[in-house]
Amino acid sequence: MEITEKDVDGVAILSFSGSLDALTSPEATDYLEACISNGKNQIVADLAAVDFISSAGLRVVLTAMKQTRLAGGDFRLAALPDGVHKVIAMAGFTSILKIYDDAESASSSFRK
Amino acid sequence: MKFLNLRVSQGPVKAPPSPAEISAGMLTHDAVGPISLRSINNLHENIKRRVYRGLLPASLLADFNIDPITYIGQNNSPSVEVTALPDSGLAKIMVLAPDGAQDPIATLELSDNTFNSIDLNLMVLNQPDGSRFATDVDLDGQPTIYGTVRRNLVEEQKAMEHGLAPGQIRSGLSASKLVLNQLETFLAMMGHRAYYLEPLTYASAWVFERRGFAYVRGHKLMDTIHVEFQPGGQLHASLDVSTPFRQSDQWKTVRGRAWAIHDGILDVLDERWDNLRMVKQLGKSADVVTFPESVY
Amino acid sequence: MVNSYKMTRAAELEALPIFRDFLDSVCKEHGIGSEFRYDLKLAMDEACTNIITHGYAGMNPGSIMMEVQFQPSHIRLSITDFGLAFEPVETAAPDVNALLEDRVASGFGLYFIYQTMDEVEYRTTVDCNMLTLVKRRHAPDAA
């Protein structure tokens, strides 16, 4: 798994690639926690290049959501591949998460 | 909605054998339940001999002119010793070398384990002729128990140079496949679906991988050993010629690695060669390869 | 003979992508579509993660054996290990409608397995622990 980060008007856009499973999720959690503790609480996770997510990856998402919201921000998802979307939907996360078609609309959603 | 989740069992699911559950009486009233060695050992002597006869490949005996039924070998001498005492969960079979030579050709020791299954404690297959190395006793004549409690460094070095693996006193018989296949047939008759062992050395673990075993414990250790013996790894770096058993090219072969491990090289990883446990499921091969493209 | 493929690896998290790639490639060879493949990988991954993180806890881990069999009507995935046995406990399924603050991110592993597979059977014996997962290739005909 790799994470690349860019900043668009104060919104951190994190592009994940590879798999978010029990092997990689600790690294993803560490990365997100570092972001949030550095004051970035408006985060978009661009998952277009994520080929696999398991329940371990969902824990990363849930933790990031709770932490950003506690800090007054939000954690939003963009560009979910079919498999990833199915897992998010099975867990019922679609009702508590904001999901966008692409990273651009996700980041601009913070300005509305 | 209720559904079943799974958690690690809290209680001892794998219970010790209860004689009523696992008796030789199953021979007559149950065709599939497992039978313990203890219950075989409590049978009449002649039945016991018939049962344990199934443990040795007839062709192995024939190779040494030993009658597969009477166990009489050359010079009319009894050539197979079966130790299977009443009330004991242990069975040991030794095929003696012709002419009363010191070391048995084959030694097999099986025991009941604590969870209704069978352990192969020992399998030693020796070439009866050829060089012998006294790695089994130290310089004071004390037994080394396969080099696990004491070592005879002089003899070990000679054995290594002669191409033996740690724990061996003679070249092997190259019959492990034959013997293990026979053991599976025997265990199937006894109603066991799997059996277990603790590999004495890295070389024996390698042999058992090729014979279809998987690991109950220590698979990761075997992977780690392979990685750390590669150039750049910690074990590779410890092949520093500080002892005769740590020559720089030993990482390339199974035996080389086995001798270095026997010599305690795993200390640098803060690991020890113990607590590995392997399992063979009857008829199935796990296809484990922890040393790809290995050279013995 | 059935069309069967198997792979054994040490029970460590590094094995997860290796098992998934293996399963993906043999499924592709058998013309299995991507959603179906994702379901199989998900169920297998969750099962193996459980074994790796709990089944072999406290020891140098042993093996996980995965076998996948292709039948005309279904695919059967068997996952065998030799670690600690699991036992079923009846629990509430994760609440997929809970509010965020009430969410706990545990309990989804087995839930996903049940959601994606048609049959789930767990058996523990003195010889091994074996989880068998079956996914049908077509919806069964209406009675």
PDB file of C-alpha atoms in Angstrom, chain B residues 5-269:
ATOM      1  CA  ASN B   5     -19.145 -15.456  15.764  1.00  0.00           C
ATOM      2  CA  LEU B   6     -15.956 -17.314  16.494  1.00  0.00           C
ATOM      3  CA  ARG B   7     -13.565 -16.790  19.338  1.00  0.00           C
ATOM      4  CA  VAL B   8     -10.514 -18.686  20.451  1.00  0.00           C
ATOM      5  CA  SER B   9     -11.719 -21.638  22.479  1.00  0.00           C
ATOM      6  CA  GLN B  10     -11.654 -21.088  26.213  1.00  0.00           C
ATOM      7  CA  GLY B  11     -11.750 -24.711  27.216  1.00  0.00           C
ATOM      8  CA  PRO B  12      -9.585 -27.704  26.335  1.00  0.00           C
ATOM      9  CA  VAL B  13     -11.369 -28.948  23.220  1.00  0.00           C
ATOM     10  CA  LYS B  14      -8.549 -31.324  22.416  1.00  0.00           C
ATOM     11  CA  ALA B  15      -8.919 -33.515  25.486  1.00  0.00           C
ATOM     12  CA  PRO B  16      -6.511 -36.218  26.606  1.00  0.00           C
ATOM     13  CA  PRO B  17      -7.451 -39.717  25.566  1.00  0.00           C
ATOM     14  CA  SER B  18      -9.905 -41.583  27.671  1.00  0.00           C
ATOM     15  CA  PRO B  19      -9.345 -45.327  27.457  1.00  0.00           C
ATOM     16  CA  ALA B  20     -13.030 -46.011  26.969  1.00  0.00           C
ATOM     17  CA  GLU B  21     -13.149 -43.719  23.963  1.00  0.00           C
ATOM     18  CA  ILE B  22     -10.095 -44.953  22.201  1.00  0.00           C
ATOM     19  CA  SER B  23      -9.764 -48.641  22.941  1.00  0.00           C
ATOM     20  CA  ALA B  24      -8.644 -51.535  20.818  1.00  0.00           C
ATOM     21  CA  GLY B  25     -12.176 -52.829  21.218  1.00  0.00           C
ATOM     22  CA  MET B  26     -12.920 -50.471  18.375  1.00  0.00           C
ATOM     23  CA  LEU B  27     -11.240 -53.041  16.154  1.00  0.00           C
ATOM     24  CA  THR B  28     -14.384 -55.106  16.474  1.00  0.00           C
ATOM     25  CA  HIS B  29     -17.225 -52.655  16.920  1.00  0.00           C
ATOM     26  CA  ASP B  30     -16.090 -49.472  15.209  1.00  0.00           C
ATOM     27  CA  ALA B  31     -14.230 -49.247  11.922  1.00  0.00           C
ATOM     28  CA  VAL B  32     -13.320 -45.565  12.006  1.00  0.00           C
ATOM     29  CA  GLY B  33     -12.530 -44.377  15.538  1.00  0.00           C
ATOM     30  CA  PRO B  34      -8.875 -43.783  16.390  1.00  0.00           C
ATOM     31  CA  ILE B  35      -7.063 -46.427  18.424  1.00  0.00           C
ATOM     32  CA  SER B  36      -4.262 -45.514  20.809  1.00  0.00           C
ATOM     33  CA  LEU B  37      -0.897 -47.238  20.962  1.00  0.00           C
ATOM     34  CA  ARG B  38      -1.582 -47.852  24.631  1.00  0.00           C
ATOM     35  CA  SER B  39      -4.593 -49.964  23.783  1.00  0.00           C
ATOM     36  CA  ILE B  40      -2.658 -51.880  21.129  1.00  0.00           C
ATOM     37  CA  ASN B  41       0.076 -52.478  23.674  1.00  0.00           C
ATOM     38  CA  ASN B  42      -2.456 -53.990  26.052  1.00  0.00           C
ATOM     39  CA  LEU B  43      -3.467 -56.631  23.541  1.00  0.00           C
ATOM     40  CA  HIS B  44      -2.240 -60.209  23.619  1.00  0.00           C
ATOM     41  CA  GLU B  45       1.404 -60.453  22.543  1.00  0.00           C
ATOM     42  CA  ASN B  46       0.667 -62.265  19.298  1.00  0.00           C
ATOM     43  CA  ILE B  47      -2.045 -59.837  18.189  1.00  0.00           C
ATOM     44  CA  LYS B  48       0.294 -56.998  19.032  1.00  0.00           C
ATOM     45  CA  ARG B  49       3.001 -58.497  16.831  1.00  0.00           C
ATOM     46  CA  ARG B  50       0.555 -58.827  13.963  1.00  0.00           C
ATOM     47  CA  VAL B  51      -0.555 -55.230  14.344  1.00  0.00           C
ATOM     48  CA  TYR B  52       2.940 -53.754  14.501  1.00  0.00           C
ATOM     49  CA  ARG B  53       4.045 -55.855  11.551  1.00  0.00           C
ATOM     50  CA  GLY B  54       2.140 -53.349   9.471  1.00  0.00           C
ATOM     51  CA  LEU B  55       4.594 -50.647  10.447  1.00  0.00           C
ATOM     52  CA  LEU B  56       7.592 -51.865   8.487  1.00  0.00           C
ATOM     53  CA  PRO B  57       7.793 -51.934   4.675  1.00  0.00           C
ATOM     54  CA  ALA B  58       8.312 -55.529   3.589  1.00  0.00           C
ATOM     55  CA  SER B  59      10.644 -54.378   0.834  1.00  0.00           C
ATOM     56  CA  LEU B  60      12.950 -52.707   3.339  1.00  0.00           C
ATOM     57  CA  LEU B  61      13.206 -55.948   5.267  1.00  0.00           C
ATOM     58  CA  ALA B  62      13.690 -57.946   2.080  1.00  0.00           C
ATOM     59  CA  ASP B  63      16.604 -55.694   1.117  1.00  0.00           C
ATOM     60  CA  PHE B  64      18.390 -56.926   4.220  1.00  0.00           C
ATOM     61  CA  ASN B  65      17.270 -60.557   3.888  1.00  0.00           C
ATOM     62  CA  ILE B  66      14.927 -60.301   6.846  1.00  0.00           C
ATOM     63  CA  ASP B  67      11.763 -62.393   6.774  1.00  0.00           C
ATOM     64  CA  PRO B  68       8.807 -59.993   6.954  1.00  0.00           C
ATOM     65  CA  ILE B  69       6.736 -62.373   9.075  1.00  0.00           C
ATOM     66  CA  THR B  70       9.154 -64.053  11.457  1.00  0.00           C
ATOM     67  CA  TYR B  71      11.671 -61.181  11.434  1.00  0.00           C
ATOM     68  CA  ILE B  72      14.448 -63.755  11.165  1.00  0.00           C
ATOM     69  CA  GLY B  73      17.436 -62.382   9.293  1.00  0.00           C
ATOM     70  CA  GLN B  74      20.791 -63.614   8.166  1.00  0.00           C
ATOM     71  CA  ASN B  75      22.463 -66.246  10.363  1.00  0.00           C
ATOM     72  CA  ASN B  76      19.009 -67.169  11.646  1.00  0.00           C
ATOM     73  CA  SER B  77      19.076 -64.274  14.087  1.00  0.00           C
ATOM     74  CA  PRO B  78      16.002 -62.298  15.157  1.00  0.00           C
ATOM     75  CA  SER B  79      16.497 -58.996  13.363  1.00  0.00           C
ATOM     76  CA  VAL B  80      13.594 -56.805  14.421  1.00  0.00           C
ATOM     77  CA  GLU B  81      12.991 -55.641  17.971  1.00  0.00           C
ATOM     78  CA  VAL B  82       9.549 -54.429  18.926  1.00  0.00           C
ATOM     79  CA  THR B  83       9.183 -52.590  22.230  1.00  0.00           C
ATOM     80  CA  ALA B  84       5.515 -52.147  23.075  1.00  0.00           C
ATOM     81  CA  LEU B  85       4.963 -52.682  26.767  1.00  0.00           C
ATOM     82  CA  PRO B  86       1.514 -53.086  28.296  1.00  0.00           C
ATOM     83  CA  ASP B  87       0.129 -49.831  29.728  1.00  0.00           C
ATOM     84  CA  SER B  88       2.662 -47.830  27.762  1.00  0.00           C
ATOM     85  CA  GLY B  89       1.671 -45.419  25.001  1.00  0.00           C
ATOM     86  CA  LEU B  90       4.950 -45.940  23.210  1.00  0.00           C
ATOM     87  CA  ALA B  91       6.022 -48.273  20.435  1.00  0.00           C
ATOM     88  CA  LYS B  92       9.593 -48.614  19.272  1.00  0.00           C
ATOM     89  CA  ILE B  93      10.695 -50.773  16.390  1.00  0.00           C
ATOM     90  CA  MET B  94      14.309 -51.401  15.497  1.00  0.00           C
ATOM     91  CA  VAL B  95      15.573 -53.217  12.438  1.00  0.00           C
ATOM     92  CA  LEU B  96      18.961 -54.575  13.410  1.00  0.00           C
ATOM     93  CA  ALA B  97      21.923 -54.510  11.083  1.00  0.00           C
ATOM     94  CA  PRO B  98      23.264 -57.813   9.732  1.00  0.00           C
ATOM     95  CA  ASP B  99      26.173 -59.342  11.594  1.00  0.00           C
ATOM     96  CA  GLY B 100      25.247 -57.651  14.830  1.00  0.00           C
ATOM     97  CA  ALA B 101      26.688 -54.313  13.777  1.00  0.00           C
ATOM     98  CA  GLN B 102      26.373 -51.577  16.335  1.00  0.00           C
ATOM     99  CA  ASP B 103      23.664 -49.373  14.844  1.00  0.00           C
ATOM    100  CA  PRO B 104      20.193 -50.421  13.781  1.00  0.00           C
ATOM    101  CA  ILE B 105      19.299 -49.942  10.126  1.00  0.00           C
ATOM    102  CA  ALA B 106      15.996 -48.412  11.081  1.00  0.00           C
ATOM    103  CA  THR B 107      14.581 -47.078  14.315  1.00  0.00           C
ATOM    104  CA  LEU B 108      11.012 -45.860  14.584  1.00  0.00           C
ATOM    105  CA  GLU B 109       9.469 -44.631  17.784  1.00  0.00           C
ATOM    106  CA  LEU B 110       5.822 -43.646  18.023  1.00  0.00           C
ATOM    107  CA  SER B 111       3.845 -42.441  21.000  1.00  0.00           C
ATOM    108  CA  ASP B 112       0.339 -41.426  21.912  1.00  0.00           C
ATOM    109  CA  ASN B 113       0.217 -37.691  22.425  1.00  0.00           C
ATOM    110  CA  THR B 114      -1.965 -35.720  24.773  1.00  0.00           C
ATOM    111  CA  PHE B 115      -4.709 -34.993  22.289  1.00  0.00           C
ATOM    112  CA  ASN B 116      -5.736 -38.403  20.989  1.00  0.00           C
ATOM    113  CA  SER B 117      -3.227 -38.460  18.190  1.00  0.00           C
ATOM    114  CA  ILE B 118       0.162 -39.935  17.388  1.00  0.00           C
ATOM    115  CA  ASP B 119       3.665 -38.474  17.503  1.00  0.00           C
ATOM    116  CA  LEU B 120       6.552 -39.843  15.511  1.00  0.00           C
ATOM    117  CA  ASN B 121       9.253 -39.324  18.147  1.00  0.00           C
ATOM    118  CA  LEU B 122      12.094 -40.724  16.171  1.00  0.00           C
ATOM    119  CA  MET B 123      12.922 -42.018  12.735  1.00  0.00           C
ATOM    120  CA  VAL B 124      16.545 -42.923  12.118  1.00  0.00           C
ATOM    121  CA  LEU B 125      17.530 -44.718   8.940  1.00  0.00           C
ATOM    122  CA  ASN B 126      21.199 -45.683   8.724  1.00  0.00           C
ATOM    123  CA  GLN B 127      23.324 -47.160   5.973  1.00  0.00           C
ATOM    124  CA  PRO B 128      24.710 -50.209   7.776  1.00  0.00           C
ATOM    125  CA  ASP B 129      28.052 -50.044   6.001  1.00  0.00           C
ATOM    126  CA  GLY B 130      30.377 -47.131   5.340  1.00  0.00           C
ATOM    127  CA  SER B 131      31.921 -44.650   7.712  1.00  0.00           C
ATOM    128  CA  ARG B 132      30.581 -44.161  11.199  1.00  0.00           C
ATOM    129  CA  PHE B 133      31.003 -40.959  13.177  1.00  0.00           C
ATOM    130  CA  ALA B 134      30.747 -41.056  16.937  1.00  0.00           C
ATOM    131  CA  THR B 135      28.692 -37.901  17.219  1.00  0.00           C
ATOM    132  CA  ASP B 136      26.399 -39.821  19.578  1.00  0.00           C
ATOM    133  CA  VAL B 137      28.882 -39.725  22.482  1.00  0.00           C
ATOM    134  CA  ASP B 138      31.089 -36.889  23.656  1.00  0.00           C
ATOM    135  CA  LEU B 139      34.816 -37.180  24.264  1.00  0.00           C
ATOM    136  CA  ASP B 140      34.110 -38.537  27.769  1.00  0.00           C
ATOM    137  CA  GLY B 141      31.795 -41.181  26.373  1.00  0.00           C
ATOM    138  CA  GLN B 142      28.619 -39.481  27.594  1.00  0.00           C
ATOM    139  CA  PRO B 143      25.614 -39.717  25.246  1.00  0.00           C
ATOM    140  CA  THR B 144      24.950 -36.531  23.277  1.00  0.00           C
ATOM    141  CA  ILE B 145      21.287 -37.348  22.494  1.00  0.00           C
ATOM    142  CA  TYR B 146      21.712 -36.407  18.829  1.00  0.00           C
ATOM    143  CA  GLY B 147      23.949 -33.535  19.793  1.00  0.00           C
ATOM    144  CA  THR B 148      21.177 -31.806  21.691  1.00  0.00           C
ATOM    145  CA  VAL B 149      22.573 -31.986  25.231  1.00  0.00           C
ATOM    146  CA  ARG B 150      26.304 -32.456  24.553  1.00  0.00           C
ATOM    147  CA  ARG B 151      28.461 -32.251  21.490  1.00  0.00           C
ATOM    148  CA  ASN B 152      31.409 -34.120  20.120  1.00  0.00           C
ATOM    149  CA  LEU B 153      32.945 -31.373  18.027  1.00  0.00           C
ATOM    150  CA  VAL B 154      35.736 -33.505  16.600  1.00  0.00           C
ATOM    151  CA  GLU B 155      33.383 -36.159  15.295  1.00  0.00           C
ATOM    152  CA  GLU B 156      30.769 -33.626  14.206  1.00  0.00           C
ATOM    153  CA  GLN B 157      33.287 -31.864  12.019  1.00  0.00           C
ATOM    154  CA  LYS B 158      34.292 -35.157  10.409  1.00  0.00           C
ATOM    155  CA  ALA B 159      30.642 -36.051   9.900  1.00  0.00           C
ATOM    156  CA  MET B 160      29.930 -32.678   8.324  1.00  0.00           C
ATOM    157  CA  GLU B 161      32.886 -33.014   5.987  1.00  0.00           C
ATOM    158  CA  HIS B 162      31.634 -36.480   5.049  1.00  0.00           C
ATOM    159  CA  GLY B 163      28.292 -34.994   3.981  1.00  0.00           C
ATOM    160  CA  LEU B 164      26.167 -35.974   6.972  1.00  0.00           C
ATOM    161  CA  ALA B 165      23.578 -33.782   8.634  1.00  0.00           C
ATOM    162  CA  PRO B 166      23.618 -32.980  12.360  1.00  0.00           C
ATOM    163  CA  GLY B 167      22.279 -35.836  14.474  1.00  0.00           C
ATOM    164  CA  GLN B 168      23.460 -38.494  12.016  1.00  0.00           C
ATOM    165  CA  ILE B 169      26.136 -41.045  12.828  1.00  0.00           C
ATOM    166  CA  ARG B 170      26.026 -42.660   9.408  1.00  0.00           C
ATOM    167  CA  SER B 171      24.820 -41.771   5.957  1.00  0.00           C
ATOM    168  CA  GLY B 172      21.076 -42.056   5.683  1.00  0.00           C
ATOM    169  CA  LEU B 173      19.315 -44.933   4.012  1.00  0.00           C
ATOM    170  CA  SER B 174      17.290 -42.848   1.534  1.00  0.00           C
ATOM    171  CA  ALA B 175      14.210 -44.762   2.545  1.00  0.00           C
ATOM    172  CA  SER B 176      12.219 -42.106   4.376  1.00  0.00           C
ATOM    173  CA  LYS B 177       9.558 -41.944   1.671  1.00  0.00           C
ATOM    174  CA  LEU B 178       9.040 -45.699   1.780  1.00  0.00           C
ATOM    175  CA  VAL B 179       8.943 -45.812   5.565  1.00  0.00           C
ATOM    176  CA  LEU B 180       6.616 -42.817   5.916  1.00  0.00           C
ATOM    177  CA  ASN B 181       4.206 -44.155   3.294  1.00  0.00           C
ATOM    178  CA  GLN B 182       4.046 -47.395   5.228  1.00  0.00           C
ATOM    179  CA  LEU B 183       3.473 -45.457   8.435  1.00  0.00           C
ATOM    180  CA  GLU B 184       0.491 -43.728   6.826  1.00  0.00           C
ATOM    181  CA  THR B 185      -1.032 -47.052   5.906  1.00  0.00           C
ATOM    182  CA  PHE B 186      -0.486 -48.253   9.456  1.00  0.00           C
ATOM    183  CA  LEU B 187      -2.051 -45.110  10.944  1.00  0.00           C
ATOM    184  CA  ALA B 188      -5.016 -45.307   8.579  1.00  0.00           C
ATOM    185  CA  MET B 189      -5.616 -48.806   9.875  1.00  0.00           C
ATOM    186  CA  MET B 190      -5.477 -47.379  13.406  1.00  0.00           C
ATOM    187  CA  GLY B 191      -8.032 -44.724  12.463  1.00  0.00           C
ATOM    188  CA  HIS B 192      -5.742 -41.684  12.679  1.00  0.00           C
ATOM    189  CA  ARG B 193      -6.023 -38.940  10.071  1.00  0.00           C
ATOM    190  CA  ALA B 194      -2.785 -37.188  10.901  1.00  0.00           C
ATOM    191  CA  TYR B 195       0.399 -37.559  12.869  1.00  0.00           C
ATOM    192  CA  TYR B 196       2.921 -35.158  14.321  1.00  0.00           C
ATOM    193  CA  LEU B 197       6.632 -34.764  14.901  1.00  0.00           C
ATOM    194  CA  GLU B 198       9.197 -32.308  16.141  1.00  0.00           C
ATOM    195  CA  PRO B 199      12.011 -32.030  13.614  1.00  0.00           C
ATOM    196  CA  LEU B 200      15.387 -32.574  15.241  1.00  0.00           C
ATOM    197  CA  THR B 201      17.314 -30.412  12.783  1.00  0.00           C
ATOM    198  CA  TYR B 202      16.817 -27.960   9.944  1.00  0.00           C
ATOM    199  CA  ALA B 203      17.743 -30.773   7.565  1.00  0.00           C
ATOM    200  CA  SER B 204      15.049 -33.046   8.939  1.00  0.00           C
ATOM    201  CA  ALA B 205      12.435 -30.270   8.712  1.00  0.00           C
ATOM    202  CA  TRP B 206      13.448 -29.878   5.066  1.00  0.00           C
ATOM    203  CA  VAL B 207      13.028 -33.612   4.451  1.00  0.00           C
ATOM    204  CA  PHE B 208       9.598 -33.636   6.103  1.00  0.00           C
ATOM    205  CA  GLU B 209       8.474 -30.637   4.039  1.00  0.00           C
ATOM    206  CA  ARG B 210       9.269 -32.688   0.962  1.00  0.00           C
ATOM    207  CA  ARG B 211       7.263 -35.540   2.418  1.00  0.00           C
ATOM    208  CA  GLY B 212       4.147 -33.354   2.599  1.00  0.00           C
ATOM    209  CA  PHE B 213       4.220 -32.045   6.171  1.00  0.00           C
ATOM    210  CA  ALA B 214       2.889 -28.658   7.272  1.00  0.00           C
ATOM    211  CA  TYR B 215       3.828 -26.793  10.427  1.00  0.00           C
ATOM    212  CA  VAL B 216       1.881 -26.592  13.658  1.00  0.00           C
ATOM    213  CA  ARG B 217       4.553 -24.227  14.972  1.00  0.00           C
ATOM    214  CA  GLY B 218       7.640 -22.730  13.401  1.00  0.00           C
ATOM    215  CA  HIS B 219       6.635 -22.175   9.766  1.00  0.00           C
ATOM    216  CA  LYS B 220       7.442 -18.523  10.177  1.00  0.00           C
ATOM    217  CA  LEU B 221      10.784 -19.402  11.785  1.00  0.00           C
ATOM    218  CA  MET B 222      11.670 -21.494   8.722  1.00  0.00           C
ATOM    219  CA  ASP B 223      10.796 -18.546   6.465  1.00  0.00           C
ATOM    220  CA  THR B 224      12.851 -16.240   8.655  1.00  0.00           C
ATOM    221  CA  ILE B 225      15.828 -18.600   8.517  1.00  0.00           C
ATOM    222  CA  HIS B 226      15.686 -18.640   4.735  1.00  0.00           C
ATOM    223  CA  VAL B 227      15.512 -14.862   4.496  1.00  0.00           C
ATOM    224  CA  GLU B 228      18.300 -14.277   7.011  1.00  0.00           C
ATOM    225  CA  PHE B 229      20.637 -16.721   5.260  1.00  0.00           C
ATOM    226  CA  GLN B 230      20.439 -14.657   2.076  1.00  0.00           C
ATOM    227  CA  PRO B 231      23.283 -12.212   1.389  1.00  0.00           C
ATOM    228  CA  GLY B 232      22.658  -9.176   3.561  1.00  0.00           C
ATOM    229  CA  GLY B 233      20.830 -11.219   6.201  1.00  0.00           C
ATOM    230  CA  GLN B 234      21.914 -11.634   9.811  1.00  0.00           C
ATOM    231  CA  LEU B 235      22.560 -15.368   9.579  1.00  0.00           C
ATOM    232  CA  HIS B 236      24.549 -14.861   6.392  1.00  0.00           C
ATOM    233  CA  ALA B 237      26.679 -12.299   8.214  1.00  0.00           C
ATOM    234  CA  SER B 238      27.238 -14.717  11.087  1.00  0.00           C
ATOM    235  CA  LEU B 239      28.839 -17.309   8.815  1.00  0.00           C
ATOM    236  CA  ASP B 240      32.069 -15.727   9.967  1.00  0.00           C
ATOM    237  CA  VAL B 241      34.311 -18.817  10.211  1.00  0.00           C
ATOM    238  CA  SER B 242      34.359 -18.360  14.003  1.00  0.00           C
ATOM    239  CA  THR B 243      33.783 -22.132  14.258  1.00  0.00           C
ATOM    240  CA  PRO B 244      34.222 -24.959  11.745  1.00  0.00           C
ATOM    241  CA  PHE B 245      30.424 -25.033  11.453  1.00  0.00           C
ATOM    242  CA  ARG B 246      30.130 -21.445  10.224  1.00  0.00           C
ATOM    243  CA  GLN B 247      31.914 -21.472   6.881  1.00  0.00           C
ATOM    244  CA  SER B 248      30.995 -18.640   4.560  1.00  0.00           C
ATOM    245  CA  ASP B 249      29.295 -20.766   1.881  1.00  0.00           C
ATOM    246  CA  GLN B 250      27.117 -22.805   4.228  1.00  0.00           C
ATOM    247  CA  TRP B 251      24.025 -20.695   3.542  1.00  0.00           C
ATOM    248  CA  LYS B 252      23.768 -22.266   0.093  1.00  0.00           C
ATOM    249  CA  THR B 253      22.827 -25.771   1.207  1.00  0.00           C
ATOM    250  CA  VAL B 254      20.342 -27.457   3.518  1.00  0.00           C
ATOM    251  CA  ARG B 255      23.127 -29.307   5.329  1.00  0.00           C
ATOM    252  CA  GLY B 256      25.266 -26.209   5.622  1.00  0.00           C
ATOM    253  CA  ARG B 257      22.415 -24.297   7.194  1.00  0.00           C
ATOM    254  CA  ALA B 258      21.568 -27.261   9.431  1.00  0.00           C
ATOM    255  CA  TRP B 259      25.124 -27.417  10.832  1.00  0.00           C
ATOM    256  CA  ALA B 260      25.253 -23.684  11.451  1.00  0.00           C
ATOM    257  CA  ILE B 261      21.897 -23.867  13.256  1.00  0.00           C
ATOM    258  CA  HIS B 262      23.086 -26.892  15.228  1.00  0.00           C
ATOM    259  CA  ASP B 263      26.069 -24.730  16.168  1.00  0.00           C
ATOM    260  CA  GLY B 264      23.729 -22.136  17.651  1.00  0.00           C
ATOM    261  CA  ILE B 265      23.772 -19.503  14.914  1.00  0.00           C
ATOM    262  CA  LEU B 266      20.095 -18.649  15.572  1.00  0.00           C
ATOM    263  CA  ASP B 267      21.287 -16.791  18.688  1.00  0.00           C
ATOM    264  CA  VAL B 268      21.835 -13.717  16.510  1.00  0.00           C
ATOM    265  CA  LEU B 269      18.103 -13.695  15.768  1.00  0.00           C
TER     266      LEU B 269
END
